[in-house]
Coordinates of C-alpha atoms in Angstrom, one line a residue:
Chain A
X1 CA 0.0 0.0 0.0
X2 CA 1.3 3.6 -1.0
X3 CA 1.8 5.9 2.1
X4 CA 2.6 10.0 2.5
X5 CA 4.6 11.4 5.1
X6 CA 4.6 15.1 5.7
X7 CA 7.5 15.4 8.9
X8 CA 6.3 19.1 9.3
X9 CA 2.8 19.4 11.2
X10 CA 3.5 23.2 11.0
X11 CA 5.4 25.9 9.1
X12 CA 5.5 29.7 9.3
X13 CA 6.6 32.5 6.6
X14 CA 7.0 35.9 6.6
X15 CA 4.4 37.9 4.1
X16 CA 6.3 37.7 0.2
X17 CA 9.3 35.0 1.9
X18 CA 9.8 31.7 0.2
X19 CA 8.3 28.6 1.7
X20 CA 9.2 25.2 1.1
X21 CA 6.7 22.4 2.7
X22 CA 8.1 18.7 2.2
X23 CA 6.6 15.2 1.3
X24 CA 7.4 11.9 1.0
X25 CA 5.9 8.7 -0.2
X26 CA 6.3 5.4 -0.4
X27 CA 5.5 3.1 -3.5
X28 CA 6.2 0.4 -5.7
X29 CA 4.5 1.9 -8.8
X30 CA 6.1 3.6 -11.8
X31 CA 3.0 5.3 -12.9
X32 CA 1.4 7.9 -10.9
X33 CA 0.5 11.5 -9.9
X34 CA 1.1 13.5 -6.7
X35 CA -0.5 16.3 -5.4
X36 CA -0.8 19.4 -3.5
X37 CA -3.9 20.5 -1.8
X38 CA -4.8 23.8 0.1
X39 CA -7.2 23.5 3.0
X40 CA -8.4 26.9 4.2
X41 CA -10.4 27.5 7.4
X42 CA -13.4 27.0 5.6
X43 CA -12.2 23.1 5.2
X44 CA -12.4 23.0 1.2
X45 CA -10.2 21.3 -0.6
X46 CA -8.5 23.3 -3.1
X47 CA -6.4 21.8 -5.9
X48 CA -2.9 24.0 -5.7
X49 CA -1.0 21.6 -8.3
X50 CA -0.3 18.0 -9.5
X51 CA 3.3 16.4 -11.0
X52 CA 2.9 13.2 -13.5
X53 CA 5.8 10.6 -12.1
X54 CA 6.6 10.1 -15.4
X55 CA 7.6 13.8 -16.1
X56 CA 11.1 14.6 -15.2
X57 CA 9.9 18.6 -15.6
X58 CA 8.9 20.2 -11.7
X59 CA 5.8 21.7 -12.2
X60 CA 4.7 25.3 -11.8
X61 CA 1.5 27.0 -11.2
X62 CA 2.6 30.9 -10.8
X63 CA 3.9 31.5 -7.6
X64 CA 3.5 27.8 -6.8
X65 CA 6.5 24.6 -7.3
X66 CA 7.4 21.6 -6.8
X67 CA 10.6 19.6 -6.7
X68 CA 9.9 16.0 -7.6
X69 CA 13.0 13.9 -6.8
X70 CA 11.5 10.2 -8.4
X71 CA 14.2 8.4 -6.9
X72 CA 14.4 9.7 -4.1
X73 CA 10.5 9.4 -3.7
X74 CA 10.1 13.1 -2.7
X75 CA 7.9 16.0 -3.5
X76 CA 7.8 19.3 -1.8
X77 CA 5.9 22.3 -2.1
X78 CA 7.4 25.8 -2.8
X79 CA 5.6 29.1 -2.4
X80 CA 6.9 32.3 -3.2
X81 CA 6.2 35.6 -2.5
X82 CA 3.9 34.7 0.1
X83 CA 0.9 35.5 1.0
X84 CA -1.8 36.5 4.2
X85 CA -4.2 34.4 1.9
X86 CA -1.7 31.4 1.5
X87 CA -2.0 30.7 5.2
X88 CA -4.1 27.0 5.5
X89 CA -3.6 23.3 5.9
X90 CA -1.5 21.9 3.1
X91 CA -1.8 18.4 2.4
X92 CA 0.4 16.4 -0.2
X93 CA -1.7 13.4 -1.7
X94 CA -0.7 10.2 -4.2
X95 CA -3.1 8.8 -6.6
X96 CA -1.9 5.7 -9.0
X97 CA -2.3 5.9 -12.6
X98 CA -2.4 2.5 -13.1
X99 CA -5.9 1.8 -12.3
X100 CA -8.3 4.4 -13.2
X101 CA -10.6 6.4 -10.7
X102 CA -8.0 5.2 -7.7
X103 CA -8.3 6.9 -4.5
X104 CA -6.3 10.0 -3.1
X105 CA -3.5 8.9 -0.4
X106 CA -3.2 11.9 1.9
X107 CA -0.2 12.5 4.0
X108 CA -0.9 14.3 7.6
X109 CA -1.1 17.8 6.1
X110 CA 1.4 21.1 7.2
X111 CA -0.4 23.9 8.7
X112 CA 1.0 27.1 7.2
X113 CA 1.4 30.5 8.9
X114 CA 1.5 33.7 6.5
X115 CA 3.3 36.4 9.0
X116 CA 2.5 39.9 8.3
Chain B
X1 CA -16.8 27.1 -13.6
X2 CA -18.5 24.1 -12.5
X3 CA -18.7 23.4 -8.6
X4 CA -19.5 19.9 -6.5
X5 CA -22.4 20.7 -4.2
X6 CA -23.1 19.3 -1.2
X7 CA -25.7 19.2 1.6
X8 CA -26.2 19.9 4.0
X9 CA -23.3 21.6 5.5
X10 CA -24.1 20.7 8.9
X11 CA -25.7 18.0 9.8
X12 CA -26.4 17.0 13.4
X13 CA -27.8 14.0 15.0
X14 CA -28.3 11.2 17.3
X15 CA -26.4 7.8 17.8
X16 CA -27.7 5.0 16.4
X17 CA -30.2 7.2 13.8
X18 CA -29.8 6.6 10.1
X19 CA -28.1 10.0 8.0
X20 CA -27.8 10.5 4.2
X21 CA -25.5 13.0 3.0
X22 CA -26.1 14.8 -0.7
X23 CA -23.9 15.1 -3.4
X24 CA -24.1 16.7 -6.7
X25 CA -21.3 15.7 -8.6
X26 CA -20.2 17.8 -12.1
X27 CA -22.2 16.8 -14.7
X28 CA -20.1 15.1 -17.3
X29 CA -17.5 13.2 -14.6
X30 CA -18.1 9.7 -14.1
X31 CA -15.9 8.9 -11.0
X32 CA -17.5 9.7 -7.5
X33 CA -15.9 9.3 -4.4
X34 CA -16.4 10.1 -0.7
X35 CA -13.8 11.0 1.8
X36 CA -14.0 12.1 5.6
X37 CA -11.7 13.7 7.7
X38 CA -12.2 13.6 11.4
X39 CA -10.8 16.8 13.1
X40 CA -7.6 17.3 12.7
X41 CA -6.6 14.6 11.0
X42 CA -5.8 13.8 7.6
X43 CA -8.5 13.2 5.2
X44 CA -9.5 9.2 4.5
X45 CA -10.7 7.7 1.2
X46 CA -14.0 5.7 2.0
X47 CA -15.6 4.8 -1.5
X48 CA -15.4 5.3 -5.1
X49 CA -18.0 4.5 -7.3
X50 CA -18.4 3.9 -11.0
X51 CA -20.8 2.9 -13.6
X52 CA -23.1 2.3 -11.2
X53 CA -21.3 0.3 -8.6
X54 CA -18.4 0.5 -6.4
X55 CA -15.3 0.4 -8.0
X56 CA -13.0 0.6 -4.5
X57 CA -13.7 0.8 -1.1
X58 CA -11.6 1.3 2.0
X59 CA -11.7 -0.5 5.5
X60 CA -13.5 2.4 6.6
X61 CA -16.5 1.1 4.2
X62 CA -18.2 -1.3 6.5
X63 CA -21.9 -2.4 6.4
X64 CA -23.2 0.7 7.8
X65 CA -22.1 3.1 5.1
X66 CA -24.0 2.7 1.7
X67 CA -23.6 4.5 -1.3
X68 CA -26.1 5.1 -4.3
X69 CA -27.1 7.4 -7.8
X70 CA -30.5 7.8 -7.1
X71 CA -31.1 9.8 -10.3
X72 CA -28.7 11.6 -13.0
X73 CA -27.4 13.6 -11.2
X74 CA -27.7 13.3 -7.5
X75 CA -24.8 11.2 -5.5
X76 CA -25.2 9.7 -1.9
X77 CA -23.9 8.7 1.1
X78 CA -26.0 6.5 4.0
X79 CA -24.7 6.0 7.7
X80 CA -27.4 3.4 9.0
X81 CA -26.9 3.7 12.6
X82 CA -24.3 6.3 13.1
X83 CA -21.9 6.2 16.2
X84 CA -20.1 8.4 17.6
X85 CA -16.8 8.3 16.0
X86 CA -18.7 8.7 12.7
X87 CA -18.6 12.6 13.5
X88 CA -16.1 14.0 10.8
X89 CA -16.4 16.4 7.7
X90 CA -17.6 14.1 4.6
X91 CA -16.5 15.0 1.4
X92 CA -17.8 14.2 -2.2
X93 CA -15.4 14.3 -5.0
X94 CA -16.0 13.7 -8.7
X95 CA -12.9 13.1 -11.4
X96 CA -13.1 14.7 -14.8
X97 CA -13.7 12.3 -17.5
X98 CA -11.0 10.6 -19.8
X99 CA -8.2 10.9 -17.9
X100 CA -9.7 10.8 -14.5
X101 CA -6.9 12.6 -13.1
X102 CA -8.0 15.5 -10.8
X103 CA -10.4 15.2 -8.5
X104 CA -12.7 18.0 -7.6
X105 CA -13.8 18.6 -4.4
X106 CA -17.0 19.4 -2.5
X107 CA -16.9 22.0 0.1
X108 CA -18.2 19.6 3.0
X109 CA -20.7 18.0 5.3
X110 CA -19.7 18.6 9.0
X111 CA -21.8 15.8 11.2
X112 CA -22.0 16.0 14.4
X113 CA -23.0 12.1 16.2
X114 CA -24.2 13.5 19.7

């Protein structure tokens, strides 16, 4: 069974400071995707962005990147420029692409603090 | 841009009584799942459904949860006789078609097992 480790229960960052929140994961797959949510106070899950394993290219969604080490079976979460609105629960999730529809794997989530 | 629904947001009731939470999934996905995530914890898969029946369930999923499609377009989730470590936030997800990649979350039912 695949399993995600977040070590960090909590972070804090100054407003427009670069954050880095870390994952890891466990598996014996070659085909999936990983994930990073945002979970505001108001508990919804928010899509921030999502790696294919079998792209060697770190994705990028404007302020938002990750570093995906395959080998090393890690994939954190860096935020720049930060943000007062940035500041929630981060959770980093693994879904398999070998089966389709397969459920989310969520690690234990980060809570982020946005300091003015 | 399309949304899941769900309702209610807040559901509250009594051990041992029988709850159905609501789900509207988006309209052209075909993968539905439910997840819970009791407070401050990280969030559990419980089912995903497909075509009409379960594709995948998790240990979670014992005989007292139930899913159904009732209609086209309406997506549910049955507790029979809820206990009290049922209280959690339950949340309906739907995949987009093809690719079934990214799930899209809905914003959450908060019950409450008193």
């Amino acid at each position: 069974a695949q399993t995600v480790t977040q070590s960090q229960p909590e972070m804090s960052v100054q407003e427009a400071e670069t954050v880095t929140l870390s994952c890891t994961y466990d598996t014996s797959e070659s085909d999936y995707y990983l994930f990073w949510y945002k979970q505001p106070p108001s508990r919804q899950m928010i899509l921030v962005i999502r790696q294919e394993a079998y792209k060697q290219q770190n994705a990028t969604e404007n302020r938002f990147s990750v570093n995906f080490q395959k080998a090393a079976k890690s994939f954190s979460l860096k935020i720049s420029d930060s943000q007062l609105g940035d500041a929630a629960m981060y959770f980093c999730a693994y879904r398999s692409a070998e089966t389709s529809g397969s459920r989310l794997t969520f690690g234990e989530g980060t809570q982020l603090t946005v300091n003015p | 841009e399309p949304e899941v629904t769900q309702t209610p947001s807040h559901q509250v009731t009594q051990m041992g009584q029988e709850v159905i939470l609501r789900c509207v999934p988006i309209s052209n996905h075909l993968y539905f799942y439910w997840y819970r995530q009791i407070l401050g914890q990280k969030v559990e898969f419980l089912v995903s459904f497909y075509n009409n029946e379960i594709s995948e369930k998790s240990e979670i999923f014992d005989d007292q949860f139930s899913v159904e499609r009732p209609d086209g377009s309406n997506f549910t989730l049955k507790i029979r006789s809820t206990k009290l470590e049922d209280s959690a936030m339950y949340f309906c997800a739907s995949s987009e078609p093809i690719t079934h990649e990214k799930l899209f979350f809905g914003s959450g039912t908060q019950l409450s097992v008193l």
